[in-house]
Amino acid sequence: NAGVTQTPKFQVLKTGQSMTLQCAQDMNHEYMSWYRQDPGMGLRLIHYSVGAGITDQGEVPNGYNVSRSTTEDFPLRLLSAAPSQTSVYFCASSYSQREGRQETQYFGPGTRLLVL
Amino acid sequence: GENVEQHPSTLSVQEGDSAVIKCTYSDSASNYFPWYKQELGKRPQLIIDIRSNVGEKKDQRIAVTLNKTAKHFSLHITETQPEDSAVYFCAASEGNNNDMRFGAGTRLTVKP
């Protein structure tokens, strides 16, 4: 299994440009999520999905859109990039909560985004 | 919502010494506390976790303790090695990954 994969690894955008960060997993996980990681702030949840066709907002959703048309893929779209969105983005996946126990999240390798 | 504070932000130890990282959380309903290790330029990886019905958990050289009354939990690494050098993150949640909140991280450096 490849686990969680992300593309691209690195991207430079100009302010106002749009782009899509790709995330895919081959572990048949129902739950997928997007985080951003900024220096001194840990990981913050942007959006998440508990299954195909279902998405919801996390802690910092503004400026980002997501969709979940398949179990495997969970792309993150930046509609109009801003310098404040310069960050490292991680996708993660897990099984949905089973038997009342929280499931381990597995992270992708990350996408480093620079917005000029 | 949950707020997680982590200390110290940086920690430097001599190889063979022990390292302790502490986290506090605000939501008394939180019941799951994972610790992640992130090497430079790599993804976060789970190294150990603890649930609220357990006070301590150990896995070889790493251990985690939980004090629910005081709302704090700690990561203990014994006999540190240079390959333990990384950023460590704690997190807390009520039982769902979508409500998990992370600490700001601790950069651990183990000097040979």
Coordinates of N, CA and C in Angstrom, one line a residue:
Chain A
N1 N 0.8 -1.2 0.0 CA 0.0 0.0 0.0 C 0.9 1.3 0.0
A2 N 0.4 2.3 -0.8 CA 1.2 3.5 -0.8 C 0.8 4.4 0.4
G3 N -0.3 4.1 1.1 CA -0.7 4.9 2.2 C -1.4 6.2 1.8
V4 N -1.0 7.3 2.4 CA -1.5 8.6 2.0 C -0.5 9.3 1.1
T5 N -1.0 9.7 -0.1 CA -0.1 10.4 -1.0 C -0.6 11.8 -1.2
Q6 N 0.3 12.8 -1.5 CA -0.1 14.1 -1.8 C 0.8 14.7 -2.9
T7 N 0.1 15.5 -3.8 CA 0.8 16.2 -4.8 C 0.3 17.6 -4.9
P8 N 1.1 18.6 -5.3 CA 2.5 18.5 -5.5 C 3.3 18.5 -4.2
K9 N 4.6 18.3 -4.2 CA 5.4 18.4 -3.0 C 5.6 19.9 -2.6
F10 N 5.8 20.7 -3.7 CA 6.1 22.1 -3.4 C 5.4 22.9 -4.5
Q11 N 4.9 24.1 -4.2 CA 4.2 25.0 -5.1 C 4.4 26.4 -4.8
V12 N 4.6 27.2 -5.8 CA 4.7 28.7 -5.6 C 3.5 29.3 -6.4
L13 N 2.8 30.2 -5.7 CA 1.6 30.8 -6.3 C 1.8 32.3 -6.2
K14 N 1.1 33.0 -7.1 CA 1.0 34.5 -6.9 C -0.3 34.8 -6.3
T15 N -0.4 35.9 -5.5 CA -1.6 36.3 -4.9 C -2.8 36.3 -5.9
G16 N -3.9 35.7 -5.5 CA -5.1 35.7 -6.4 C -5.2 34.4 -7.3
Q17 N -4.1 33.7 -7.4 CA -4.2 32.5 -8.2 C -4.9 31.4 -7.5
S18 N -5.4 30.4 -8.2 CA -6.1 29.3 -7.6 C -5.3 28.0 -7.9
M19 N -5.5 27.0 -7.0 CA -4.9 25.7 -7.3 C -5.6 24.7 -6.4
T20 N -5.3 23.4 -6.8 CA -5.9 22.3 -6.0 C -4.7 21.4 -5.5
L21 N -4.7 21.2 -4.2 CA -3.8 20.2 -3.6 C -4.5 18.9 -3.6
Q22 N -3.8 17.9 -4.2 CA -4.3 16.5 -4.3 C -4.0 15.7 -3.1
C23 N -4.9 14.8 -2.7 CA -4.6 13.8 -1.6 C -5.4 12.6 -2.0
A24 N -4.7 11.4 -1.8 CA -5.3 10.1 -2.1 C -4.8 9.1 -1.0
Q25 N -5.7 8.2 -0.7 CA -5.3 7.1 0.2 C -5.8 5.8 -0.3
D26 N -5.1 4.7 -0.1 CA -5.5 3.4 -0.6 C -5.7 2.4 0.5
M27 N -6.1 2.9 1.7 CA -6.3 2.1 2.8 C -7.8 1.9 3.1
N28 N -8.7 2.4 2.2 CA -10.1 2.3 2.4 C -10.6 3.0 3.7
H29 N -9.9 4.1 4.0 CA -10.3 4.8 5.2 C -11.5 5.7 4.9
E30 N -12.5 5.7 5.8 CA -13.6 6.6 5.6 C -13.3 8.0 5.9
Y31 N -12.5 8.3 6.9 CA -12.2 9.6 7.4 C -11.0 10.2 6.7
M32 N -11.1 11.4 6.2 CA -10.0 12.1 5.6 C -10.0 13.6 6.1
S33 N -8.9 14.2 6.2 CA -8.8 15.6 6.7 C -7.6 16.3 6.1
W34 N -7.7 17.6 6.2 CA -6.6 18.5 5.8 C -6.2 19.4 6.9
Y35 N -4.9 19.5 7.1 CA -4.3 20.4 8.2 C -3.4 21.3 7.5
R36 N -3.2 22.5 8.2 CA -2.1 23.3 7.8 C -1.1 23.4 9.0
Q37 N 0.1 23.5 8.7 CA 1.2 23.6 9.8 C 2.0 24.8 9.6
D38 N 1.9 25.7 10.6 CA 2.6 27.0 10.6 C 3.6 27.0 11.8
P39 N 4.7 27.7 11.7 CA 5.7 27.7 12.7 C 5.1 28.1 14.1
G40 N 5.4 27.4 15.1 CA 4.9 27.8 16.4 C 3.4 27.6 16.7
M41 N 2.7 27.0 15.7 CA 1.2 26.8 15.9 C 0.7 25.4 15.8
G42 N 1.6 24.5 15.6 CA 1.2 23.1 15.5 C 0.3 22.9 14.3
L43 N -0.5 21.9 14.3 CA -1.4 21.5 13.2 C -2.8 22.0 13.4
R44 N -3.4 22.6 12.4 CA -4.7 23.1 12.6 C -5.6 22.5 11.5
L45 N -6.8 22.0 11.9 CA -7.7 21.4 11.0 C -8.4 22.4 10.1
I46 N -8.4 22.1 8.7 CA -9.0 23.0 7.8 C -10.4 22.5 7.4
H47 N -10.5 21.3 6.9 CA -11.7 20.6 6.5 C -11.5 19.1 6.8
Y48 N -12.7 18.4 6.9 CA -12.6 17.0 7.0 C -13.8 16.4 6.4
S49 N -13.7 15.0 6.2 CA -14.8 14.3 5.6 C -14.9 12.9 6.3
V50 N -16.1 12.5 6.6 CA -16.4 11.3 7.2 C -16.7 10.2 6.2
G51 N -16.8 10.5 5.0 CA -17.1 9.6 3.9 C -17.4 10.2 2.6
A52 N -17.5 9.5 1.6 CA -17.8 10.0 0.2 C -19.1 10.8 0.3
G53 N -19.0 12.0 -0.3 CA -20.2 12.9 -0.4 C -20.4 13.8 0.9
I54 N -19.6 13.6 1.9 CA -19.8 14.3 3.2 C -18.6 15.1 3.5
T55 N -18.7 16.4 3.7 CA -17.5 17.2 4.1 C -18.0 18.2 5.2
D56 N -17.1 18.7 6.0 CA -17.4 19.7 7.0 C -16.2 20.5 7.3
Q57 N -16.5 21.7 8.0 CA -15.4 22.6 8.3 C -14.7 22.2 9.6
G58 N -13.4 22.6 9.6 CA -12.6 22.4 10.8 C -12.4 23.7 11.5
E59 N -11.2 23.9 12.0 CA -10.9 25.0 12.8 C -10.6 26.3 12.0
V60 N -10.0 26.1 10.8 CA -9.6 27.3 10.0 C -10.0 27.1 8.5
P61 N -11.3 27.1 8.2 CA -11.8 26.7 6.9 C -11.8 27.8 5.8
N62 N -11.7 29.1 6.3 CA -11.8 30.2 5.4 C -10.8 30.2 4.3
G63 N -11.2 30.4 3.0 CA -10.3 30.5 1.9 C -10.1 29.1 1.2
Y64 N -10.7 28.1 1.8 CA -10.4 26.7 1.2 C -11.8 26.0 1.0
N65 N -11.8 25.2 -0.1 CA -12.9 24.4 -0.4 C -12.5 22.9 -0.5
V66 N -13.4 22.0 -0.2 CA -13.1 20.6 -0.4 C -14.3 19.9 -1.0
S67 N -14.0 18.7 -1.5 CA -15.1 17.8 -2.0 C -14.6 16.4 -1.8
R68 N -15.5 15.4 -1.8 CA -15.2 14.0 -1.6 C -16.1 13.2 -2.4
S69 N -15.7 13.1 -3.7 CA -16.6 12.3 -4.6 C -16.3 10.8 -4.6
T70 N -15.1 10.4 -4.1 CA -14.8 9.0 -3.9 C -14.2 8.8 -2.5
T71 N -14.1 7.5 -2.1 CA -13.5 7.2 -0.8 C -12.0 7.6 -0.8
E72 N -11.4 7.4 -2.0 CA -9.9 7.5 -2.1 C -9.4 8.9 -2.1
D73 N -10.1 9.8 -2.7 CA -9.6 11.2 -3.0 C -10.2 12.3 -2.2
F74 N -9.4 13.2 -1.8 CA -9.9 14.4 -1.0 C -9.1 15.6 -1.3
P75 N -9.4 16.3 -2.5 CA -8.7 17.5 -2.9 C -9.0 18.7 -2.1
L76 N -8.1 19.6 -1.9 CA -8.2 20.9 -1.3 C -8.0 22.0 -2.3
R77 N -9.0 22.8 -2.4 CA -8.9 23.9 -3.4 C -8.7 25.3 -2.7
L78 N -7.7 26.0 -3.2 CA -7.6 27.4 -2.8 C -8.1 28.3 -4.0
L79 N -9.2 29.0 -3.7 CA -9.9 29.7 -4.7 C -9.2 31.0 -5.2
S80 N -8.6 31.7 -4.2 CA -7.8 32.9 -4.5 C -6.7 33.1 -3.5
A81 N -5.6 32.6 -3.8 CA -4.5 32.4 -2.8 C -4.1 33.8 -2.2
A82 N -3.8 33.7 -1.0 CA -3.3 34.9 -0.2 C -2.0 34.6 0.5
P83 N -1.1 35.6 0.7 CA 0.1 35.3 1.4 C -0.1 34.6 2.8
S84 N -1.2 34.9 3.4 CA -1.5 34.2 4.7 C -1.7 32.7 4.6
Q85 N -1.8 32.2 3.4 CA -2.0 30.8 3.1 C -0.7 30.1 2.9
T86 N 0.4 30.8 2.9 CA 1.7 30.2 2.9 C 1.9 29.3 4.1
S87 N 2.1 28.0 3.8 CA 2.1 27.0 4.9 C 2.5 25.7 4.4
V88 N 2.6 24.7 5.3 CA 2.8 23.3 4.9 C 1.4 22.6 5.1
Y89 N 0.9 22.0 4.1 CA -0.4 21.3 4.2 C -0.2 19.8 4.2
F90 N -0.9 19.2 5.2 CA -0.9 17.8 5.4 C -2.3 17.2 5.3
C91 N -2.4 16.2 4.5 CA -3.6 15.4 4.4 C -3.5 14.2 5.4
A92 N -4.6 13.8 5.9 CA -4.5 12.6 6.9 C -5.8 11.8 6.6
S93 N -5.7 10.5 7.0 CA -6.8 9.6 6.9 C -6.8 8.6 8.0
S94 N -8.0 8.1 8.3 CA -8.2 7.1 9.3 C -9.5 6.3 9.1
Y95 N -9.6 5.2 9.8 CA -10.9 4.6 9.8 C -11.9 5.5 10.7
S96 N -13.1 5.4 10.4 CA -14.1 6.1 11.3 C -14.0 5.5 12.7
Q97 N -14.5 6.2 13.6 CA -14.5 5.7 15.0 C -15.3 4.4 15.1
R98 N -14.6 3.4 15.7 CA -15.3 2.1 15.8 C -15.3 1.6 17.2
E99 N -16.3 1.0 17.6 CA -16.5 0.5 19.0 C -16.1 1.6 20.0
G100 N -16.5 2.8 19.7 CA -16.3 3.9 20.6 C -14.8 4.3 20.8
R101 N -13.9 3.8 20.0 CA -12.5 4.1 20.1 C -12.0 5.0 18.9
Q102 N -11.3 6.0 19.3 CA -10.8 6.9 18.2 C -9.7 6.2 17.4
E103 N -9.7 6.4 16.1 CA -8.8 5.7 15.3 C -7.5 6.5 15.0
T104 N -6.4 5.9 14.8 CA -5.1 6.6 14.5 C -5.2 7.2 13.1
Q105 N -4.7 8.5 13.1 CA -4.6 9.2 11.8 C -3.2 8.9 11.2
Y106 N -3.3 8.7 9.9 CA -2.0 8.6 9.1 C -1.9 9.8 8.2
F107 N -0.7 10.4 8.2 CA -0.5 11.6 7.5 C 0.2 11.4 6.2
G108 N -0.1 12.2 5.2 CA 0.6 12.2 3.9 C 2.0 13.0 4.1
P109 N 2.8 13.0 3.1 CA 4.1 13.6 3.1 C 4.1 15.2 3.2
G110 N 3.0 15.8 2.9 CA 2.9 17.2 2.9 C 3.1 17.9 1.6
T111 N 2.5 19.1 1.5 CA 2.7 20.0 0.4 C 3.1 21.4 0.9
R112 N 4.3 21.8 0.5 CA 4.8 23.1 0.9 C 4.3 24.2 -0.1
L113 N 3.6 25.1 0.4 CA 3.0 26.2 -0.5 C 3.5 27.5 -0.1
L114 N 4.0 28.3 -1.1 CA 4.4 29.6 -0.9 C 3.6 30.5 -1.8
V115 N 3.0 31.5 -1.2 CA 2.1 32.5 -1.9 C 2.8 33.9 -1.9
L116 N 3.2 34.3 -3.0 CA 3.9 35.6 -3.1 C 2.9 36.8 -3.3
Chain B
G1 N -14.0 25.5 22.9 CA -13.3 24.4 22.3 C -12.1 24.1 23.1
E2 N -11.5 23.0 22.7 CA -10.2 22.5 23.3 C -9.1 23.4 23.1
N3 N -8.2 23.6 24.1 CA -7.0 24.4 23.9 C -5.9 23.5 24.5
V4 N -4.8 23.3 23.8 CA -3.7 22.5 24.2 C -2.4 23.3 24.3
E5 N -1.8 23.3 25.4 CA -0.5 24.1 25.6 C 0.6 23.1 25.8
Q6 N 1.7 23.3 25.2 CA 2.8 22.4 25.2 C 4.1 23.1 25.7
H7 N 4.9 22.5 26.5 CA 6.1 23.0 27.0 C 7.2 22.0 27.3
P8 N 8.5 22.2 27.0 CA 9.0 23.5 26.5 C 8.9 23.6 25.0
S9 N 9.1 24.7 24.4 CA 9.1 24.8 22.9 C 10.4 24.2 22.3
T10 N 11.5 24.3 23.1 CA 12.7 23.6 22.7 C 13.4 22.9 23.9
L11 N 14.0 21.8 23.6 CA 14.6 21.0 24.6 C 15.9 20.4 24.1
S12 N 17.0 20.6 24.8 CA 18.3 20.0 24.4 C 18.8 19.1 25.5
V13 N 19.1 17.9 25.2 CA 19.6 17.0 26.2 C 20.9 16.2 25.6
Q14 N 21.6 15.7 26.5 CA 22.8 14.9 26.2 C 22.4 13.5 25.9
E15 N 23.0 12.8 24.9 CA 22.7 11.5 24.6 C 22.7 10.6 25.9
G16 N 21.7 9.8 26.1 CA 21.6 9.0 27.3 C 20.8 9.5 28.4
D17 N 20.6 10.8 28.4 CA 19.7 11.5 29.4 C 18.3 11.2 29.0
S18 N 17.4 11.6 30.0 CA 16.0 11.5 29.8 C 15.4 12.9 29.3
A19 N 14.3 12.9 28.6 CA 13.6 14.1 28.1 C 12.2 14.0 28.5
V20 N 11.6 15.1 29.0 CA 10.2 15.1 29.4 C 9.6 16.4 28.7
I21 N 8.4 16.1 28.1 CA 7.6 17.2 27.4 C 6.3 17.1 28.0
K22 N 5.7 18.3 28.4 CA 4.5 18.4 29.1 C 3.4 19.1 28.3
C23 N 2.2 18.7 28.4 CA 1.1 19.3 27.8 C -0.1 19.5 28.8
T24 N -0.8 20.6 28.6 CA -2.0 20.8 29.4 C -3.2 21.0 28.4
Y25 N -4.4 20.6 28.9 CA -5.5 20.8 28.0 C -6.7 21.4 28.8
S26 N -7.7 21.9 28.1 CA -8.7 22.7 28.8 C -10.0 22.0 28.9
D27 N -10.3 21.1 28.0 CA -11.6 20.5 27.9 C -11.6 19.2 28.8
S28 N -12.4 19.2 29.8 CA -12.4 18.0 30.7 C -13.0 16.8 30.0
A29 N -13.7 17.0 28.9 CA -14.3 15.9 28.2 C -13.3 15.2 27.3
S30 N -12.2 15.7 27.1 CA -11.2 15.1 26.2 C -10.8 13.7 26.8
N31 N -10.6 12.7 26.0 CA -10.4 11.4 26.5 C -9.3 10.6 25.6
Y32 N -8.7 11.3 24.7 CA -7.7 10.6 23.8 C -6.6 11.6 23.6
F33 N -5.4 11.1 23.9 CA -4.2 11.9 23.9 C -3.0 11.3 23.2
P34 N -2.9 11.6 21.9 CA -1.8 11.0 21.1 C -0.5 11.9 21.1
W35 N 0.6 11.3 20.8 CA 1.9 12.0 20.7 C 2.4 11.7 19.3
Y36 N 2.8 12.7 18.5 CA 3.4 12.6 17.2 C 4.8 13.0 17.2
K37 N 5.6 12.3 16.4 CA 7.0 12.7 16.1 C 7.1 13.2 14.7
Q38 N 7.8 14.3 14.5 CA 8.0 14.8 13.1 C 9.4 15.1 12.9
E39 N 10.1 14.3 12.1 CA 11.5 14.6 11.7 C 11.5 15.7 10.7
L40 N 12.6 16.4 10.5 CA 12.7 17.5 9.7 C 12.3 17.2 8.2
G41 N 11.3 17.9 7.7 CA 10.9 17.7 6.4 C 10.0 16.5 6.1
K42 N 9.6 15.8 7.2 CA 8.8 14.6 7.1 C 7.4 14.8 7.6
R43 N 6.6 13.8 7.5 CA 5.2 13.8 8.0 C 5.2 13.5 9.5
P44 N 4.2 14.0 10.2 CA 4.0 13.5 11.6 C 3.6 12.1 11.7
Q45 N 4.2 11.4 12.7 CA 3.9 10.0 12.8 C 3.6 9.7 14.3
L46 N 2.5 8.9 14.5 CA 2.1 8.6 15.9 C 3.2 7.7 16.5
I47 N 3.6 8.1 17.7 CA 4.6 7.2 18.5 C 3.9 6.6 19.7
I48 N 2.9 7.2 20.3 CA 2.3 6.6 21.4 C 1.0 7.4 21.7
D49 N 0.0 6.7 22.3 CA -1.2 7.4 22.6 C -1.7 6.8 23.9
I50 N -2.6 7.6 24.6 CA -3.2 7.1 25.8 C -4.6 7.6 25.9
R51 N -5.4 6.7 26.5 CA -6.8 7.0 26.6 C -7.2 7.3 28.1
S52 N -8.3 8.0 28.3 CA -8.5 8.5 29.7 C -8.7 7.5 30.7
N53 N -8.9 6.2 30.4 CA -9.1 5.2 31.4 C -7.8 4.6 31.8
V54 N -6.7 5.2 31.3 CA -5.4 4.6 31.7 C -4.5 5.8 32.2
G55 N -3.7 5.6 33.2 CA -2.9 6.6 33.8 C -1.5 6.7 33.2
E56 N -1.0 5.6 32.7 CA 0.3 5.5 32.2 C 0.4 4.4 31.1
K57 N 1.2 4.7 30.1 CA 1.4 3.7 29.1 C 2.9 3.7 28.6
K58 N 3.5 2.6 28.4 CA 4.9 2.5 28.1 C 5.2 1.7 26.9
D59 N 6.1 2.1 26.0 CA 6.5 1.4 24.9 C 8.0 1.5 24.7
Q60 N 8.7 0.6 25.2 CA 10.2 0.6 25.2 C 10.7 1.8 25.9
R61 N 11.4 2.7 25.2 CA 12.0 3.9 25.8 C 11.1 5.1 26.0
I62 N 9.9 5.0 25.5 CA 8.9 6.1 25.6 C 7.8 5.7 26.5
A63 N 7.3 6.7 27.2 CA 6.1 6.5 28.1 C 5.3 7.8 28.1
V64 N 4.0 7.6 28.4 CA 3.2 8.8 28.5 C 2.4 8.6 29.8
T65 N 2.2 9.7 30.5 CA 1.5 9.7 31.8 C 0.3 10.7 31.6
L66 N -0.8 10.4 32.3 CA -2.0 11.3 32.2 C -2.5 11.6 33.6
N67 N -2.8 12.8 33.9 CA -3.4 13.2 35.1 C -4.7 13.9 34.7
K68 N -5.8 13.2 34.8 CA -7.1 13.8 34.3 C -7.5 14.9 35.3
T69 N -7.2 14.8 36.6 CA -7.7 15.8 37.5 C -7.0 17.1 37.2
A70 N -5.7 17.1 37.0 CA -5.0 18.3 36.7 C -5.0 18.7 35.2
K71 N -5.6 17.8 34.4 CA -5.7 18.0 32.9 C -4.3 18.3 32.3
H72 N -3.4 17.4 32.6 CA -2.1 17.4 31.9 C -1.6 16.0 31.7
F73 N -0.8 15.9 30.6 CA -0.2 14.7 30.2 C 1.3 14.9 29.7
S74 N 2.1 14.0 29.9 CA 3.5 14.1 29.6 C 4.1 13.0 28.8
L75 N 5.1 13.3 28.0 CA 5.9 12.3 27.2 C 7.2 12.2 27.9
H76 N 7.6 11.0 28.2 CA 8.9 10.7 28.8 C 9.7 9.8 27.8
I77 N 10.9 10.3 27.5 CA 11.8 9.5 26.6 C 13.1 9.2 27.5
T78 N 13.4 8.0 27.7 CA 14.6 7.6 28.4 C 15.7 7.2 27.5
E79 N 16.9 7.2 28.0 CA 18.1 6.8 27.2 C 18.1 7.4 25.8
T80 N 18.0 8.7 25.8 CA 17.8 9.4 24.5 C 19.0 9.1 23.5
Q81 N 18.6 9.0 22.3 CA 19.6 8.8 21.2 C 19.5 9.9 20.2
P82 N 20.6 10.2 19.4 CA 20.5 11.2 18.4 C 19.3 11.1 17.4
E83 N 18.9 9.9 17.1 CA 17.8 9.7 16.2 C 16.4 10.1 16.9
D84 N 16.4 10.4 18.1 CA 15.2 10.9 18.8 C 15.0 12.4 18.5
S85 N 16.1 13.1 17.9 CA 16.0 14.5 17.6 C 14.8 14.7 16.6
A86 N 13.9 15.5 16.9 CA 12.7 15.8 16.1 C 11.8 16.8 16.8
V87 N 10.7 17.1 16.1 CA 9.7 17.9 16.8 C 8.6 17.0 17.2
Y88 N 8.2 17.1 18.5 CA 7.2 16.3 19.1 C 5.9 17.1 19.3
F89 N 4.8 16.6 18.9 CA 3.5 17.2 19.1 C 2.6 16.4 20.0
C90 N 1.9 17.1 20.9 CA 0.9 16.4 21.7 C -0.5 16.8 21.1
A91 N -1.5 16.1 21.4 CA -2.9 16.5 21.0 C -3.9 15.9 21.9
A92 N -5.1 16.5 21.9 CA -6.2 16.0 22.7 C -7.5 16.1 22.0
S93 N -8.4 15.1 22.3 CA -9.7 15.2 21.6 C -10.7 14.4 22.5
E94 N -12.0 14.7 22.2 CA -13.0 14.0 22.9 C -13.4 12.7 22.4
G95 N -12.7 12.3 21.3 CA -13.0 10.9 20.8 C -13.2 10.9 19.3
N96 N -13.1 12.1 18.6 CA -13.3 12.1 17.2 C -12.1 12.9 16.6
N97 N -11.6 12.4 15.5 CA -10.4 13.1 14.9 C -10.7 14.5 14.5
N98 N -12.0 14.8 14.2 CA -12.3 16.2 13.8 C -12.3 17.2 14.9
D99 N -12.2 16.8 16.1 CA -12.2 17.7 17.2 C -10.8 17.7 17.9
M100 N -9.8 17.1 17.3 CA -8.5 17.0 17.9 C -7.8 18.3 17.8
R101 N -7.1 18.7 18.8 CA -6.4 20.0 18.9 C -4.9 19.6 19.2
F102 N -4.0 20.3 18.5 CA -2.6 20.0 18.7 C -1.9 21.0 19.5
G103 N -0.9 20.6 20.3 CA 0.0 21.6 20.9 C 0.9 22.2 19.8
A104 N 1.7 23.2 20.2 CA 2.5 24.0 19.2 C 3.8 23.2 18.9
G105 N 4.1 22.2 19.6 CA 5.3 21.4 19.3 C 6.5 21.7 20.2
T106 N 7.4 20.7 20.4 CA 8.6 20.8 21.1 C 9.7 20.3 20.2
R107 N 10.7 21.1 20.0 CA 11.9 20.7 19.2 C 12.9 20.1 20.1
L108 N 13.1 18.8 20.0 CA 14.1 18.1 20.9 C 15.3 17.8 20.1
T109 N 16.4 18.2 20.7 CA 17.8 18.0 20.1 C 18.5 17.1 21.1
V110 N 19.0 16.0 20.6 CA 19.9 15.1 21.4 C 21.3 15.2 21.0
K111 N 22.2 15.7 21.8 CA 23.6 15.9 21.4 C 24.4 14.6 21.7
P112 N 25.1 14.2 20.7 CA 25.9 13.0 20.9 C 27.1 13.2 21.8

